[in-house]
Short mmCIF file of N, CA and C in Angstrom, two decimals:
data_model
loop_
_atom_site.label_atom_id
_atom_site.label_comp_id
_atom_site.label_asym_id
_atom_site.label_seq_id
_atom_site.Cartn_x
_atom_site.Cartn_y
_atom_site.Cartn_z
N MET A 5 -153.89 -58.69 -16.15
CA MET A 5 -153.85 -58.55 -14.71
C MET A 5 -152.49 -59.04 -14.18
N ALA A 6 -152.02 -58.41 -13.14
CA ALA A 6 -150.75 -58.81 -12.52
C ALA A 6 -150.90 -60.18 -11.88
N ALA A 7 -149.78 -60.87 -11.72
CA ALA A 7 -149.78 -62.20 -11.08
C ALA A 7 -150.22 -62.07 -9.62
N LEU A 8 -150.91 -63.09 -9.14
CA LEU A 8 -151.38 -63.12 -7.76
C LEU A 8 -150.88 -64.37 -7.06
N ARG A 9 -150.77 -64.31 -5.74
CA ARG A 9 -150.46 -65.48 -4.93
C ARG A 9 -151.04 -65.23 -3.54
N LEU A 10 -151.28 -66.27 -2.82
CA LEU A 10 -151.79 -66.16 -1.46
C LEU A 10 -150.67 -65.61 -0.58
N ASN A 11 -150.96 -64.57 0.21
CA ASN A 11 -149.98 -63.97 1.10
C ASN A 11 -150.10 -64.53 2.51
N HIS A 12 -151.32 -64.55 3.05
CA HIS A 12 -151.51 -65.08 4.40
C HIS A 12 -152.96 -65.48 4.64
N VAL A 13 -153.12 -66.29 5.66
CA VAL A 13 -154.44 -66.67 6.18
C VAL A 13 -154.48 -66.13 7.60
N SER A 14 -155.57 -65.49 7.97
CA SER A 14 -155.73 -64.93 9.32
C SER A 14 -156.86 -65.65 10.02
N LEU A 15 -156.60 -66.09 11.26
CA LEU A 15 -157.62 -66.78 12.04
C LEU A 15 -157.80 -66.10 13.39
N ARG A 16 -159.05 -65.86 13.78
CA ARG A 16 -159.37 -65.36 15.11
C ARG A 16 -159.34 -66.55 16.06
N VAL A 17 -158.62 -66.43 17.18
CA VAL A 17 -158.49 -67.53 18.13
C VAL A 17 -158.85 -67.08 19.53
N ARG A 18 -159.27 -68.03 20.36
CA ARG A 18 -159.64 -67.74 21.75
C ARG A 18 -158.42 -67.62 22.65
N ASP A 19 -157.44 -68.52 22.47
CA ASP A 19 -156.28 -68.59 23.34
C ASP A 19 -155.03 -68.63 22.46
N LEU A 20 -154.34 -67.50 22.37
CA LEU A 20 -153.21 -67.38 21.45
C LEU A 20 -152.10 -68.38 21.75
N ALA A 21 -151.80 -68.58 23.03
CA ALA A 21 -150.72 -69.52 23.40
C ALA A 21 -151.07 -70.95 22.99
N ALA A 22 -152.30 -71.36 23.26
CA ALA A 22 -152.73 -72.73 22.91
C ALA A 22 -152.72 -72.94 21.40
N SER A 23 -153.22 -71.96 20.66
CA SER A 23 -153.24 -72.08 19.20
C SER A 23 -151.83 -72.07 18.62
N ALA A 24 -150.96 -71.20 19.14
CA ALA A 24 -149.57 -71.15 18.67
C ALA A 24 -148.89 -72.50 18.89
N LYS A 25 -149.10 -73.08 20.07
CA LYS A 25 -148.50 -74.39 20.38
C LYS A 25 -148.99 -75.45 19.40
N PHE A 26 -150.29 -75.45 19.10
CA PHE A 26 -150.85 -76.42 18.16
C PHE A 26 -150.17 -76.30 16.79
N TYR A 27 -150.10 -75.10 16.24
CA TYR A 27 -149.53 -74.94 14.90
C TYR A 27 -148.04 -75.24 14.87
N GLN A 28 -147.34 -74.97 15.98
CA GLN A 28 -145.92 -75.31 16.04
C GLN A 28 -145.74 -76.82 16.18
N ASP A 29 -146.55 -77.48 17.01
CA ASP A 29 -146.41 -78.92 17.24
C ASP A 29 -146.99 -79.75 16.10
N ALA A 30 -148.22 -79.48 15.73
CA ALA A 30 -148.91 -80.31 14.74
C ALA A 30 -148.35 -80.13 13.34
N LEU A 31 -148.14 -78.88 12.94
CA LEU A 31 -147.73 -78.61 11.57
C LEU A 31 -146.28 -78.14 11.45
N GLN A 32 -145.59 -78.05 12.58
CA GLN A 32 -144.20 -77.64 12.62
C GLN A 32 -143.96 -76.30 11.92
N LEU A 33 -144.91 -75.37 12.09
CA LEU A 33 -144.75 -74.06 11.47
C LEU A 33 -143.81 -73.21 12.31
N PRO A 34 -142.84 -72.57 11.69
CA PRO A 34 -141.94 -71.69 12.43
C PRO A 34 -142.60 -70.35 12.70
N GLU A 35 -142.38 -69.82 13.91
CA GLU A 35 -142.88 -68.48 14.19
C GLU A 35 -141.97 -67.48 13.50
N ILE A 36 -142.59 -66.47 12.90
CA ILE A 36 -141.84 -65.43 12.20
C ILE A 36 -142.17 -64.07 12.81
N ALA A 37 -141.42 -63.07 12.47
CA ALA A 37 -141.64 -61.73 12.99
C ALA A 37 -143.04 -61.24 12.62
N CYS A 38 -143.73 -60.68 13.59
CA CYS A 38 -145.08 -60.16 13.37
C CYS A 38 -145.00 -58.68 13.03
N GLY A 39 -145.33 -58.33 11.81
CA GLY A 39 -145.28 -56.95 11.36
C GLY A 39 -146.34 -56.07 11.97
N ALA A 40 -147.36 -56.67 12.59
CA ALA A 40 -148.45 -55.89 13.18
C ALA A 40 -148.03 -55.20 14.47
N GLY A 41 -147.04 -55.79 15.16
CA GLY A 41 -146.55 -55.18 16.38
C GLY A 41 -147.56 -55.12 17.51
N LYS A 42 -148.45 -56.10 17.58
CA LYS A 42 -149.47 -56.14 18.63
C LYS A 42 -149.31 -57.42 19.44
N PRO A 43 -149.52 -57.36 20.77
CA PRO A 43 -149.30 -58.54 21.61
C PRO A 43 -150.32 -59.66 21.42
N ASN A 44 -151.44 -59.38 20.78
CA ASN A 44 -152.48 -60.40 20.59
C ASN A 44 -152.40 -61.07 19.22
N ILE A 45 -151.29 -60.85 18.50
CA ILE A 45 -151.13 -61.42 17.15
C ILE A 45 -149.77 -62.11 17.06
N ARG A 46 -149.77 -63.33 16.49
CA ARG A 46 -148.52 -64.04 16.20
C ARG A 46 -148.59 -64.56 14.77
N TRP A 47 -147.45 -64.53 14.09
CA TRP A 47 -147.36 -64.98 12.71
C TRP A 47 -146.50 -66.23 12.63
N PHE A 48 -146.87 -67.13 11.67
CA PHE A 48 -146.14 -68.37 11.44
C PHE A 48 -145.92 -68.54 9.95
N GLY A 49 -144.70 -68.95 9.58
CA GLY A 49 -144.34 -69.08 8.18
C GLY A 49 -144.91 -70.33 7.52
N LEU A 50 -145.36 -70.15 6.29
CA LEU A 50 -145.86 -71.26 5.48
C LEU A 50 -144.97 -71.48 4.26
N GLY A 51 -143.85 -70.78 4.17
CA GLY A 51 -142.94 -70.92 3.05
C GLY A 51 -143.23 -69.92 1.95
N GLU A 52 -142.20 -69.57 1.21
CA GLU A 52 -142.29 -68.70 0.03
C GLU A 52 -143.07 -67.41 0.31
N GLY A 53 -142.80 -66.77 1.45
CA GLY A 53 -143.44 -65.50 1.78
C GLY A 53 -144.89 -65.60 2.20
N GLN A 54 -145.37 -66.78 2.47
CA GLN A 54 -146.75 -66.98 2.90
C GLN A 54 -146.78 -67.23 4.40
N SER A 55 -147.87 -66.81 5.05
CA SER A 55 -147.91 -66.96 6.50
C SER A 55 -149.33 -67.19 7.02
N LEU A 56 -149.36 -67.64 8.26
CA LEU A 56 -150.59 -67.82 9.01
C LEU A 56 -150.56 -66.81 10.15
N HIS A 57 -151.61 -66.02 10.29
CA HIS A 57 -151.70 -65.03 11.35
C HIS A 57 -152.76 -65.48 12.35
N LEU A 58 -152.37 -65.60 13.60
CA LEU A 58 -153.30 -65.93 14.67
C LEU A 58 -153.57 -64.67 15.46
N ILE A 59 -154.86 -64.33 15.61
CA ILE A 59 -155.25 -63.10 16.27
C ILE A 59 -156.18 -63.45 17.43
N GLU A 60 -155.70 -63.25 18.66
CA GLU A 60 -156.51 -63.56 19.83
C GLU A 60 -157.54 -62.46 20.04
N GLY A 61 -158.78 -62.88 20.29
CA GLY A 61 -159.83 -61.90 20.53
C GLY A 61 -161.18 -62.57 20.65
N ASP A 62 -162.22 -61.78 20.60
CA ASP A 62 -163.59 -62.27 20.74
C ASP A 62 -163.92 -63.19 19.57
N PHE A 63 -164.14 -64.46 19.89
CA PHE A 63 -164.45 -65.45 18.86
C PHE A 63 -165.85 -65.23 18.29
N GLY A 64 -166.71 -64.56 19.08
CA GLY A 64 -168.03 -64.14 18.63
C GLY A 64 -168.85 -65.22 17.97
N LYS A 65 -169.33 -64.90 16.81
CA LYS A 65 -170.23 -65.79 16.08
C LYS A 65 -169.51 -66.57 14.99
N THR A 66 -168.25 -66.86 15.20
CA THR A 66 -167.48 -67.63 14.23
C THR A 66 -168.13 -69.00 14.04
N PHE A 67 -168.38 -69.37 12.80
CA PHE A 67 -169.02 -70.63 12.46
C PHE A 67 -168.06 -71.44 11.61
N VAL A 68 -167.73 -72.64 12.06
CA VAL A 68 -166.71 -73.44 11.40
C VAL A 68 -167.28 -74.79 10.98
N THR A 69 -167.07 -75.14 9.71
CA THR A 69 -167.43 -76.47 9.21
C THR A 69 -166.23 -77.03 8.45
N MET A 70 -166.24 -78.31 8.18
CA MET A 70 -165.13 -78.94 7.46
C MET A 70 -164.96 -78.36 6.06
N SER A 71 -166.05 -77.97 5.42
CA SER A 71 -165.92 -77.43 4.06
C SER A 71 -165.25 -76.05 4.06
N THR A 72 -165.22 -75.39 5.20
CA THR A 72 -164.49 -74.13 5.33
C THR A 72 -163.17 -74.46 6.01
N HIS A 73 -162.15 -74.60 5.22
CA HIS A 73 -160.84 -75.01 5.73
C HIS A 73 -159.74 -74.38 4.90
N PHE A 74 -158.53 -74.48 5.38
CA PHE A 74 -157.40 -74.15 4.53
C PHE A 74 -156.53 -75.40 4.43
N CYS A 75 -155.72 -75.45 3.40
CA CYS A 75 -154.94 -76.65 3.12
C CYS A 75 -153.46 -76.32 3.08
N ILE A 76 -152.69 -77.20 3.70
CA ILE A 76 -151.23 -77.11 3.65
C ILE A 76 -150.73 -78.36 2.93
N SER A 77 -149.95 -78.13 1.88
CA SER A 77 -149.38 -79.24 1.11
C SER A 77 -147.96 -79.50 1.56
N THR A 78 -147.58 -80.76 1.50
CA THR A 78 -146.24 -81.17 1.91
C THR A 78 -145.57 -81.95 0.79
N THR A 79 -144.25 -81.91 0.79
CA THR A 79 -143.50 -82.69 -0.19
C THR A 79 -143.39 -84.15 0.22
N ASP A 80 -143.71 -84.46 1.49
CA ASP A 80 -143.61 -85.83 1.98
C ASP A 80 -144.83 -86.14 2.85
N PHE A 81 -145.91 -86.55 2.21
CA PHE A 81 -147.16 -86.81 2.91
C PHE A 81 -147.01 -87.93 3.94
N ALA A 82 -146.30 -89.00 3.59
CA ALA A 82 -146.13 -90.13 4.52
C ALA A 82 -145.44 -89.67 5.80
N GLN A 83 -144.40 -88.84 5.67
CA GLN A 83 -143.69 -88.33 6.84
C GLN A 83 -144.60 -87.42 7.66
N ALA A 84 -145.38 -86.58 7.01
CA ALA A 84 -146.31 -85.69 7.72
C ALA A 84 -147.34 -86.49 8.50
N LEU A 85 -147.84 -87.53 7.89
CA LEU A 85 -148.82 -88.40 8.56
C LEU A 85 -148.19 -89.09 9.76
N GLN A 86 -146.97 -89.57 9.60
CA GLN A 86 -146.26 -90.21 10.71
C GLN A 86 -146.04 -89.21 11.85
N HIS A 87 -145.71 -87.97 11.51
CA HIS A 87 -145.51 -86.94 12.53
C HIS A 87 -146.79 -86.72 13.33
N LEU A 88 -147.92 -86.59 12.64
CA LEU A 88 -149.20 -86.39 13.33
C LEU A 88 -149.48 -87.56 14.28
N LYS A 89 -149.26 -88.76 13.79
CA LYS A 89 -149.48 -89.94 14.63
C LYS A 89 -148.56 -89.94 15.84
N SER A 90 -147.29 -89.60 15.65
CA SER A 90 -146.32 -89.62 16.75
C SER A 90 -146.66 -88.59 17.82
N LYS A 91 -147.32 -87.51 17.43
CA LYS A 91 -147.73 -86.46 18.37
C LYS A 91 -149.10 -86.72 18.97
N GLY A 92 -149.76 -87.81 18.51
CA GLY A 92 -151.10 -88.13 19.01
C GLY A 92 -152.16 -87.15 18.53
N ILE A 93 -151.94 -86.55 17.38
CA ILE A 93 -152.88 -85.57 16.84
C ILE A 93 -153.91 -86.28 15.98
N SER A 94 -155.14 -86.14 16.36
CA SER A 94 -156.25 -86.80 15.68
C SER A 94 -156.48 -86.19 14.30
N PHE A 95 -156.74 -87.05 13.32
CA PHE A 95 -157.08 -86.60 11.97
C PHE A 95 -158.15 -87.53 11.43
N CYS A 96 -158.77 -87.12 10.33
CA CYS A 96 -159.82 -87.93 9.72
C CYS A 96 -159.82 -87.71 8.22
N ASN A 97 -160.67 -88.47 7.55
CA ASN A 97 -160.86 -88.27 6.12
C ASN A 97 -162.03 -87.30 5.91
N LEU A 98 -162.38 -87.05 4.68
CA LEU A 98 -163.45 -86.10 4.36
C LEU A 98 -164.80 -86.55 4.90
N ALA A 99 -164.96 -87.85 5.11
CA ALA A 99 -166.21 -88.39 5.67
C ALA A 99 -166.24 -88.30 7.20
N GLY A 100 -165.13 -87.83 7.79
CA GLY A 100 -165.07 -87.70 9.24
C GLY A 100 -164.65 -88.95 9.97
N GLU A 101 -164.13 -89.96 9.26
CA GLU A 101 -163.70 -91.21 9.88
C GLU A 101 -162.31 -91.01 10.49
N ILE A 102 -162.24 -91.10 11.81
CA ILE A 102 -161.01 -90.85 12.55
C ILE A 102 -159.91 -91.83 12.14
N GLY A 103 -158.70 -91.29 11.93
CA GLY A 103 -157.54 -92.09 11.58
C GLY A 103 -157.49 -92.57 10.14
N LYS A 104 -158.43 -92.12 9.32
CA LYS A 104 -158.47 -92.55 7.91
C LYS A 104 -158.04 -91.41 7.00
N GLU A 105 -157.50 -91.77 5.86
CA GLU A 105 -157.10 -90.81 4.83
C GLU A 105 -158.21 -90.64 3.81
N HIS A 106 -158.22 -89.48 3.18
CA HIS A 106 -159.10 -89.23 2.04
C HIS A 106 -158.25 -89.37 0.79
N VAL A 107 -158.80 -89.95 -0.26
CA VAL A 107 -158.10 -90.04 -1.54
C VAL A 107 -158.99 -89.40 -2.60
N ARG A 108 -158.48 -88.32 -3.21
CA ARG A 108 -159.24 -87.63 -4.25
C ARG A 108 -159.32 -88.51 -5.51
N ALA A 109 -160.17 -88.10 -6.43
CA ALA A 109 -160.33 -88.84 -7.69
C ALA A 109 -159.02 -88.93 -8.47
N ASP A 110 -158.14 -87.92 -8.29
CA ASP A 110 -156.86 -87.94 -9.01
C ASP A 110 -155.78 -88.71 -8.26
N GLY A 111 -156.15 -89.36 -7.13
CA GLY A 111 -155.22 -90.19 -6.38
C GLY A 111 -154.47 -89.46 -5.27
N GLN A 112 -154.67 -88.16 -5.17
CA GLN A 112 -154.00 -87.37 -4.13
C GLN A 112 -154.55 -87.70 -2.75
N ARG A 113 -153.67 -87.96 -1.79
CA ARG A 113 -154.06 -88.33 -0.42
C ARG A 113 -154.11 -87.09 0.46
N SER A 114 -155.04 -87.09 1.43
CA SER A 114 -155.12 -85.99 2.37
C SER A 114 -155.77 -86.44 3.67
N VAL A 115 -155.54 -85.65 4.71
CA VAL A 115 -156.21 -85.83 5.99
C VAL A 115 -156.66 -84.46 6.47
N TYR A 116 -157.61 -84.48 7.40
CA TYR A 116 -158.15 -83.25 7.98
C TYR A 116 -157.99 -83.30 9.49
N LEU A 117 -157.56 -82.18 10.06
CA LEU A 117 -157.44 -82.08 11.51
C LEU A 117 -158.01 -80.75 11.97
N ARG A 118 -158.27 -80.64 13.27
CA ARG A 118 -158.85 -79.42 13.82
C ARG A 118 -157.90 -78.79 14.82
N ASP A 119 -157.88 -77.47 14.80
CA ASP A 119 -157.06 -76.74 15.78
C ASP A 119 -157.88 -76.52 17.05
N PRO A 120 -157.31 -75.89 18.08
CA PRO A 120 -158.03 -75.72 19.34
C PRO A 120 -159.35 -74.94 19.24
N ASP A 121 -159.51 -74.12 18.20
CA ASP A 121 -160.75 -73.36 18.02
C ASP A 121 -161.73 -74.04 17.07
N GLY A 122 -161.37 -75.23 16.59
CA GLY A 122 -162.28 -75.96 15.71
C GLY A 122 -162.08 -75.70 14.23
N TYR A 123 -161.08 -74.87 13.87
CA TYR A 123 -160.81 -74.65 12.44
C TYR A 123 -160.29 -75.93 11.83
N TRP A 124 -160.73 -76.23 10.62
CA TRP A 124 -160.29 -77.42 9.90
C TRP A 124 -159.08 -77.09 9.04
N ILE A 125 -158.12 -77.99 9.04
CA ILE A 125 -156.92 -77.86 8.23
C ILE A 125 -156.78 -79.16 7.44
N GLU A 126 -156.64 -79.03 6.15
CA GLU A 126 -156.35 -80.19 5.30
C GLU A 126 -154.84 -80.24 5.11
N VAL A 127 -154.27 -81.43 5.20
CA VAL A 127 -152.86 -81.65 4.89
C VAL A 127 -152.83 -82.66 3.75
N ASN A 128 -152.18 -82.28 2.64
CA ASN A 128 -152.10 -83.20 1.51
C ASN A 128 -150.71 -83.20 0.90
N GLY A 129 -150.52 -84.08 -0.05
CA GLY A 129 -149.23 -84.20 -0.73
C GLY A 129 -149.18 -83.53 -2.08
N ASP A 130 -150.14 -82.66 -2.34
CA ASP A 130 -150.25 -81.98 -3.64
C ASP A 130 -149.36 -80.74 -3.68
N TYR A 131 -148.07 -80.92 -3.45
CA TYR A 131 -147.15 -79.79 -3.32
C TYR A 131 -146.78 -79.20 -4.66
#
């Protein structure tokens, strides 16, 4: 089989401007050109040809839990954590304890935060 890699994650959002601001502020994602050419869609770069697509529309019956999340890894977890704190962005560990980190069995640290639509995002240092 040919090699595979993740190309993009697409999320349905209620308010495109609010969600775009969150991803730019909280995760410092750069906005990139949107190949879809539609006013209700914005794309953000995740590095190495990977992207996050935000699509404004009917949120409908979207059901979100912490176990359904996507993860962004960073080369500097301590700096990422400091950035979240400086922006006043709430995060928690896997148990839902606000302001606490999760530590996996292999010692990898992570935190979980929610975007304006309630989607969970894990940020870890497993780059």
